[in-house]
Short mmCIF file of C-alpha atoms and ligand atoms in Angstrom, two decimals:
data_model
loop_
_atom_site.label_atom_id
_atom_site.label_comp_id
_atom_site.label_asym_id
_atom_site.label_seq_id
_atom_site.Cartn_x
_atom_site.Cartn_y
_atom_site.Cartn_z
CA MET F 1 -14.51 63.42 166.39
CA THR F 2 -14.76 63.42 162.46
CA TYR F 3 -11.55 64.02 160.75
CA GLU F 4 -10.16 65.69 158.67
CA ILE F 5 -6.60 66.13 158.03
CA LEU F 6 -6.56 61.89 158.58
CA LYS F 7 -7.87 59.65 156.29
CA ILE F 8 -8.47 55.82 157.93
CA ALA F 9 -8.67 52.83 155.59
CA ASP F 10 -9.45 49.55 157.23
CA ASN F 11 -7.98 46.28 155.37
CA ASP F 12 -9.02 43.62 156.79
CA GLY F 13 -7.80 45.09 160.44
CA ILE F 14 -4.73 46.96 159.18
CA LEU F 15 -5.41 50.32 159.24
CA THR F 16 -3.61 52.76 156.93
CA VAL F 17 -3.65 56.41 158.39
CA THR F 18 -3.36 58.88 156.11
CA ILE F 19 -2.37 63.43 156.88
CA THR F 20 -4.33 64.48 153.59
CA ARG F 21 -2.50 68.50 153.24
CA GLU F 22 -0.92 67.01 151.06
CA LYS F 23 -0.96 71.55 149.61
CA ALA F 24 1.00 71.90 152.93
CA LEU F 25 3.33 68.86 152.16
CA ASN F 26 1.40 68.17 154.90
CA ALA F 27 2.85 69.68 157.93
CA LEU F 28 1.06 69.22 161.37
CA ASN F 29 -0.88 72.40 162.26
CA ARG F 30 -2.83 72.24 165.95
CA GLN F 31 -5.76 70.11 164.05
CA THR F 32 -3.43 67.31 163.18
CA PHE F 33 -2.16 66.85 166.00
CA ASP F 34 -5.80 66.88 167.61
CA GLU F 35 -6.61 64.41 165.15
CA LEU F 36 -3.87 62.41 165.44
CA GLU F 37 -3.89 62.92 169.36
CA HIS F 38 -7.94 60.96 169.01
CA PHE F 39 -7.11 58.81 166.70
CA PHE F 40 -4.18 56.99 169.17
CA ASN F 41 -6.53 57.29 172.15
CA ASN F 42 -9.23 55.61 171.17
CA ALA F 43 -8.37 53.12 168.18
CA LEU F 44 -7.88 49.93 170.76
CA THR F 45 -11.86 50.71 170.77
CA ASP F 46 -12.54 51.27 167.77
CA TYR F 47 -11.49 49.36 165.89
CA PRO F 48 -11.45 45.84 167.49
CA GLN F 49 -10.01 43.95 164.74
CA MET F 50 -7.01 45.50 164.64
CA THR F 51 -3.83 44.27 163.61
CA GLY F 52 -1.30 47.08 162.98
CA ILE F 53 -1.26 51.15 162.06
CA ILE F 54 -0.03 52.14 158.72
CA LEU F 55 1.39 56.53 159.68
CA THR F 56 1.77 57.84 156.07
CA GLY F 57 1.19 61.79 153.94
CA ALA F 58 -0.74 62.24 151.55
CA GLY F 59 0.29 62.69 147.49
CA PRO F 60 4.16 61.54 145.78
CA LYS F 61 6.30 64.29 147.65
CA SER F 62 5.62 64.47 151.46
CA PHE F 63 5.62 62.23 154.66
CA ALA F 64 5.15 65.53 156.51
CA ALA F 65 7.32 68.93 156.79
CA GLY F 66 7.46 69.50 159.94
CA ALA F 67 5.32 70.99 162.07
CA ASP F 68 3.42 73.51 160.83
CA ILE F 69 5.99 77.09 160.56
CA SER F 70 2.56 79.47 160.53
CA GLU F 71 0.63 78.75 163.72
CA PHE F 72 4.65 78.93 165.60
CA LEU F 73 5.87 82.46 165.70
CA THR F 74 2.21 83.57 168.45
CA LEU F 75 3.52 80.90 170.60
CA GLY F 76 5.78 83.11 173.21
CA LYS F 77 7.65 80.33 175.98
CA ASP F 78 5.15 78.90 177.85
CA GLY F 79 3.00 78.05 174.66
CA ALA F 80 6.02 77.02 172.88
CA ALA F 81 6.96 75.13 175.46
CA LYS F 82 3.98 73.83 176.38
CA MET F 83 3.18 71.97 172.45
CA SER F 84 6.45 70.73 172.87
CA ARG F 85 5.11 68.76 176.20
CA ARG F 86 1.48 67.74 174.07
CA GLY F 87 4.06 66.98 170.68
CA GLN F 88 5.84 64.15 173.02
CA VAL F 89 2.51 63.61 174.60
CA ILE F 90 1.09 62.41 171.71
CA PHE F 91 4.46 60.48 170.36
CA ASP F 92 4.64 59.20 172.93
CA LYS F 93 1.62 58.00 172.41
CA ILE F 94 2.47 55.75 169.48
CA GLU F 95 5.83 54.73 170.62
CA TYR F 96 3.36 52.92 173.81
CA PHE F 97 0.99 51.43 171.07
CA PRO F 98 0.42 47.99 171.89
CA LYS F 99 -0.29 47.22 167.93
CA PRO F 100 2.43 47.30 166.08
CA VAL F 101 2.82 51.06 164.21
CA ILE F 102 4.12 51.11 160.78
CA ALA F 103 5.71 54.77 159.02
CA ALA F 104 5.38 54.74 155.82
CA VAL F 105 7.39 57.77 154.24
CA ASN F 106 6.68 58.46 151.37
CA GLY F 107 8.88 61.87 150.27
CA PHE F 108 9.43 64.81 153.11
CA ALA F 109 10.44 63.68 156.40
CA LEU F 110 11.23 67.02 157.87
CA GLY F 111 11.09 68.38 161.59
CA GLY F 112 7.94 67.27 163.04
CA GLY F 113 7.43 64.38 160.77
CA CYS F 114 11.18 62.58 161.09
CA GLU F 115 9.93 63.02 164.84
CA LEU F 116 6.62 61.02 164.52
CA ALA F 117 8.38 59.00 161.55
CA MET F 118 10.44 58.15 165.34
CA ALA F 119 8.07 57.65 166.56
CA CYS F 120 6.46 55.15 164.64
CA HIS F 121 7.79 50.78 165.60
CA MET F 122 9.72 51.09 162.81
CA ARG F 123 10.39 53.27 159.17
CA ILE F 124 10.13 52.30 155.42
CA ALA F 125 11.19 54.80 153.51
CA SER F 126 10.87 54.90 150.02
CA GLU F 127 13.28 55.41 147.19
CA ASN F 128 12.92 59.37 146.96
CA ALA F 129 11.84 59.67 150.42
CA ARG F 130 14.38 62.46 152.47
CA PHE F 131 14.68 62.98 156.29
CA GLY F 132 15.95 65.86 158.27
CA GLN F 133 15.55 68.19 161.56
CA PRO F 134 16.08 71.87 160.14
CA GLU F 135 15.17 73.41 162.53
CA VAL F 136 18.66 74.87 163.02
CA ASN F 137 17.23 76.60 160.68
CA LEU F 138 14.40 78.84 162.27
CA GLY F 139 16.72 79.18 165.63
CA ILE F 140 14.69 76.95 166.50
CA LEU F 141 15.36 73.07 168.29
CA PRO F 142 12.99 69.76 168.16
CA GLY F 143 11.13 69.55 170.27
CA TYR F 144 8.61 66.88 169.76
CA GLY F 145 11.56 63.71 171.18
CA GLY F 146 13.72 64.20 168.12
CA THR F 147 16.72 65.10 170.08
CA GLN F 148 16.12 61.77 171.50
CA ARG F 149 15.07 59.55 169.36
CA LEU F 150 17.41 60.72 166.95
CA THR F 151 20.22 59.35 168.89
CA GLN F 152 18.21 56.94 169.63
CA LEU F 153 18.79 55.06 165.57
CA VAL F 154 21.48 56.88 164.83
CA GLY F 155 23.97 57.49 167.41
CA LYS F 156 25.63 60.76 169.13
CA GLY F 157 27.92 61.52 166.81
CA LYS F 158 25.29 61.23 164.00
CA ALA F 159 22.86 63.13 165.42
CA MET F 160 24.21 66.06 166.72
CA GLU F 161 26.00 66.84 162.87
CA LEU F 162 21.97 66.34 161.92
CA LEU F 163 21.27 67.98 164.91
CA LEU F 164 23.02 71.14 164.07
CA THR F 165 23.59 70.84 160.56
CA ALA F 166 20.31 70.09 159.34
CA ASP F 167 21.18 67.88 157.20
CA MET F 168 18.96 66.02 154.10
CA VAL F 169 19.38 61.86 154.57
CA LYS F 170 18.47 60.47 150.88
CA ALA F 171 16.16 57.20 151.95
CA PRO F 172 19.69 54.49 151.43
CA GLU F 173 21.97 56.59 153.60
CA ALA F 174 18.69 56.52 156.49
CA LEU F 175 19.47 52.48 156.13
CA ALA F 176 22.64 52.45 156.36
CA LEU F 177 22.16 54.50 159.33
CA GLY F 178 19.40 52.83 161.24
CA LEU F 179 17.12 55.35 160.78
CA VAL F 180 14.92 53.00 158.44
CA ASN F 181 14.04 49.62 158.31
CA HIS F 182 13.75 49.62 154.57
CA VAL F 183 13.61 51.27 151.16
CA VAL F 184 11.29 50.33 148.26
CA PRO F 185 10.18 51.89 145.25
CA ALA F 186 7.68 54.21 146.26
CA GLU F 187 4.74 52.42 144.40
CA GLU F 188 5.94 49.96 146.59
CA LEU F 189 6.03 51.15 149.89
CA LEU F 190 2.23 50.16 151.32
CA ALA F 191 3.01 46.46 150.49
CA LYS F 192 5.72 46.74 151.69
CA ALA F 193 4.53 48.01 155.01
CA THR F 194 0.95 45.76 154.61
CA GLY F 195 3.08 42.38 153.81
CA ILE F 196 5.36 43.50 157.36
CA LEU F 197 2.37 44.18 159.68
CA LYS F 198 0.29 40.85 157.13
CA LYS F 199 3.12 38.90 159.14
CA ILE F 200 3.41 40.76 162.55
CA ALA F 201 -1.13 39.12 162.78
CA THR F 202 0.00 35.90 162.55
CA LYS F 203 1.85 35.68 165.63
CA GLY F 204 0.54 36.65 169.23
CA PRO F 205 -1.37 39.45 169.52
CA LEU F 206 0.13 39.83 173.45
CA ALA F 207 3.27 38.53 172.85
CA VAL F 208 3.42 41.61 170.03
CA ALA F 209 2.17 43.97 172.10
CA ARG F 210 5.24 43.14 175.39
CA SER F 211 7.18 42.52 172.78
CA ILE F 212 6.90 46.22 171.78
CA GLN F 213 7.02 46.83 175.73
CA CYS F 214 9.96 45.87 176.05
CA VAL F 215 11.84 48.04 174.13
CA ASN F 216 10.60 50.50 174.69
CA ALA F 217 11.51 50.08 178.71
CA ASN F 218 15.25 50.55 177.44
CA PHE F 219 15.35 53.64 176.47
CA ASP F 220 13.13 55.24 180.24
CA GLU F 221 15.19 55.62 182.33
CA THR F 222 13.00 54.93 185.20
CA LYS F 223 12.54 51.16 184.03
CA ASN F 224 14.83 48.50 184.49
CA GLY F 225 14.55 46.28 180.48
CA TYR F 226 15.60 43.66 182.16
CA ASP F 227 13.01 43.13 185.12
CA GLU F 228 10.30 43.87 182.32
CA GLU F 229 11.57 41.33 180.31
CA VAL F 230 11.27 39.30 183.07
CA LYS F 231 8.00 40.61 183.92
CA ALA F 232 6.67 39.54 180.54
CA PHE F 233 7.85 36.58 180.25
CA GLY F 234 6.40 35.44 183.54
CA GLU F 235 3.27 36.40 182.57
CA ILE F 236 2.58 35.64 178.60
CA SER F 237 3.73 32.29 179.86
CA ASN F 238 0.56 32.50 181.53
CA THR F 239 -1.90 33.10 178.74
CA GLN F 240 -3.70 30.50 176.25
CA ASP F 241 -1.69 32.12 173.88
CA PHE F 242 0.84 30.22 174.56
CA ILE F 243 -0.08 27.31 175.55
CA GLU F 244 -1.95 27.01 171.64
CA GLY F 245 1.41 28.61 170.52
CA ALA F 246 3.64 25.59 172.23
CA THR F 247 0.38 23.15 171.19
CA ALA F 248 0.45 23.94 167.69
CA PHE F 249 4.83 23.60 166.60
CA LEU F 250 4.05 20.66 168.32
CA GLU F 251 0.90 19.49 166.41
CA LYS F 252 3.08 20.88 163.40
CA ARG F 253 -0.68 23.06 162.83
CA ALA F 254 -0.87 26.90 162.76
CA PRO F 255 -1.72 28.47 165.08
CA ASN F 256 -4.76 29.80 166.51
CA PHE F 257 -4.05 32.88 168.64
CA THR F 258 -6.65 34.74 170.57
CA GLY F 259 -5.54 37.50 172.08
CA LYS F 260 -5.87 35.55 175.93
N1 COA R 301 5.05 74.32 156.91
C1 COA R 301 3.91 75.07 156.96
N2 COA R 301 4.13 75.08 155.56
C2 COA R 301 5.09 74.44 154.53
C3 COA R 301 5.54 73.91 155.30
C4 COA R 301 5.58 73.52 157.56
N3 COA R 301 6.27 73.14 157.84
N4 COA R 301 6.11 72.98 155.09
C5 COA R 301 6.40 73.30 153.47
N5 COA R 301 5.70 73.44 153.85
C6 COA R 301 3.77 74.94 152.86
C7 COA R 301 4.76 75.95 151.68
O1 COA R 301 5.28 76.76 152.82
C8 COA R 301 4.27 76.53 151.22
O2 COA R 301 3.22 76.32 150.87
P1 COA R 301 2.89 78.16 148.91
O3 COA R 301 2.33 76.43 148.30
O4 COA R 301 0.98 78.13 149.99
O5 COA R 301 3.60 78.94 149.44
C9 COA R 301 4.44 74.48 150.05
O6 COA R 301 4.03 73.85 151.40
C10 COA R 301 5.24 73.24 149.58
O7 COA R 301 5.93 73.84 150.05
P2 COA R 301 7.50 73.99 149.40
O8 COA R 301 8.25 75.01 150.70
O9 COA R 301 6.73 75.79 148.44
O10 COA R 301 7.66 73.35 148.01
P3 COA R 301 9.79 73.45 148.12
O11 COA R 301 9.36 71.49 147.38
O12 COA R 301 10.19 74.27 146.80
O13 COA R 301 10.34 72.58 148.99
C11 COA R 301 10.80 71.63 151.34
C12 COA R 301 9.92 71.82 150.03
C13 COA R 301 10.16 70.57 152.12
C14 COA R 301 12.06 71.65 151.78
C15 COA R 301 10.35 73.32 152.45
O14 COA R 301 8.76 73.15 151.53
C16 COA R 301 10.93 73.11 153.69
O15 COA R 301 11.49 73.61 153.71
N6 COA R 301 9.33 72.93 154.66
C17 COA R 301 10.29 73.37 155.81
C18 COA R 301 10.65 72.14 156.45
C19 COA R 301 11.21 72.23 157.56
O16 COA R 301 11.32 73.52 157.91
N7 COA R 301 10.63 72.10 159.14
C20 COA R 301 10.66 72.12 159.56
C21 COA R 301 9.53 72.67 160.95
S1 COA R 301 9.95 72.62 162.59
#
C-alpha cells in the first residue's frame, strides 16, 4: 500500500508515523483508518529491524481532533456499529502490538484522537496538548474504546465527568490524572519519545513483548493476568536472551540481545 496520509520515517529502527491531515487537524477519516490498519498489520515484516513506534500528528496544533465528523451523518445504525467495531479492532492491534508504541501528542487529542492516543502503550504530551472526549457535544459517544480505556487510565469518576461534560483537559491535568506519562515543551516532544524507545531497545525484546501482553491481560476479561505472567515467565526463562542477559550481568558487560 502507498501511504498518502501516514508519513513514515525510519530513524535507526524507531519509526515515526505522522498523520498528515493538518488542515483538518488530523481528523481520522476512513482512509487514515485504512492506512493505520495496513501499517500495524504489516509493520513487523515491512520493518524487521524496527524497535518501536512513535505516533504523532502533523503541525503544531493537533495530534488528531477526532474521527472525521463529515463522514458520520450518513452511516446509519449498522454502518455506525460497523465503523465502531472496525476502529476498535485497529486500536486493539496497536494496544497489543509487540513493540512499544508511544503517542507523541502535539496538540488536540479529541474524540477518536484521544482514543488513538489511549490505545498506545504510553503518551507523551507537549505543553499545549489538550485531551477530551467531546462526542456528547455531537449527541454521540466514543466508539473506538474510549469509554473503556479512559476509565482504565483515569478511574471511573473522572472518566464519567470527562465523558459526560465533554470538558477538555490540559496537559498538566492529564499528567496528574495518569492520562499521560510526561509533559514536555513542544520542541522536545519527539526527542523525549525517542529517548524512551531507545532505552527500551537496549532491553530484551522478547521480555518487552511479553510485558506488553501481560499488562494488557489485566484488562482482558477472557484472560487471567497472573496466569499469563506465569506462562510468560516460564517461556522467557527458556530463551537465549535470558541466558545472555543473566550472563552479561555476571560478566559485568552490556547484554547483546538477539530476540531468540
Ligand atoms: N472532523 C472533521 N473536521 C474537523 C474535525 C473533525 N473531528 N476537527 C476539526 N476539523 C476541521 C474543521 O472543520 C476545520 O475545517 P475548515 O477549515 O475546512 O473549516 C479545520 O479542521 C480547523 O478546525 P477549526 O474548528 O476551525 O479549529 P479551531 O482551532 O477553531 O477549533 C477544535 C479546534 C479542535 C476545538 C475544533 O476543531 C473541534 O471542536 N473539532 C471537533 C472535535 C470533536 O468533536 N471531535 C470528536 C469527533 S467524534
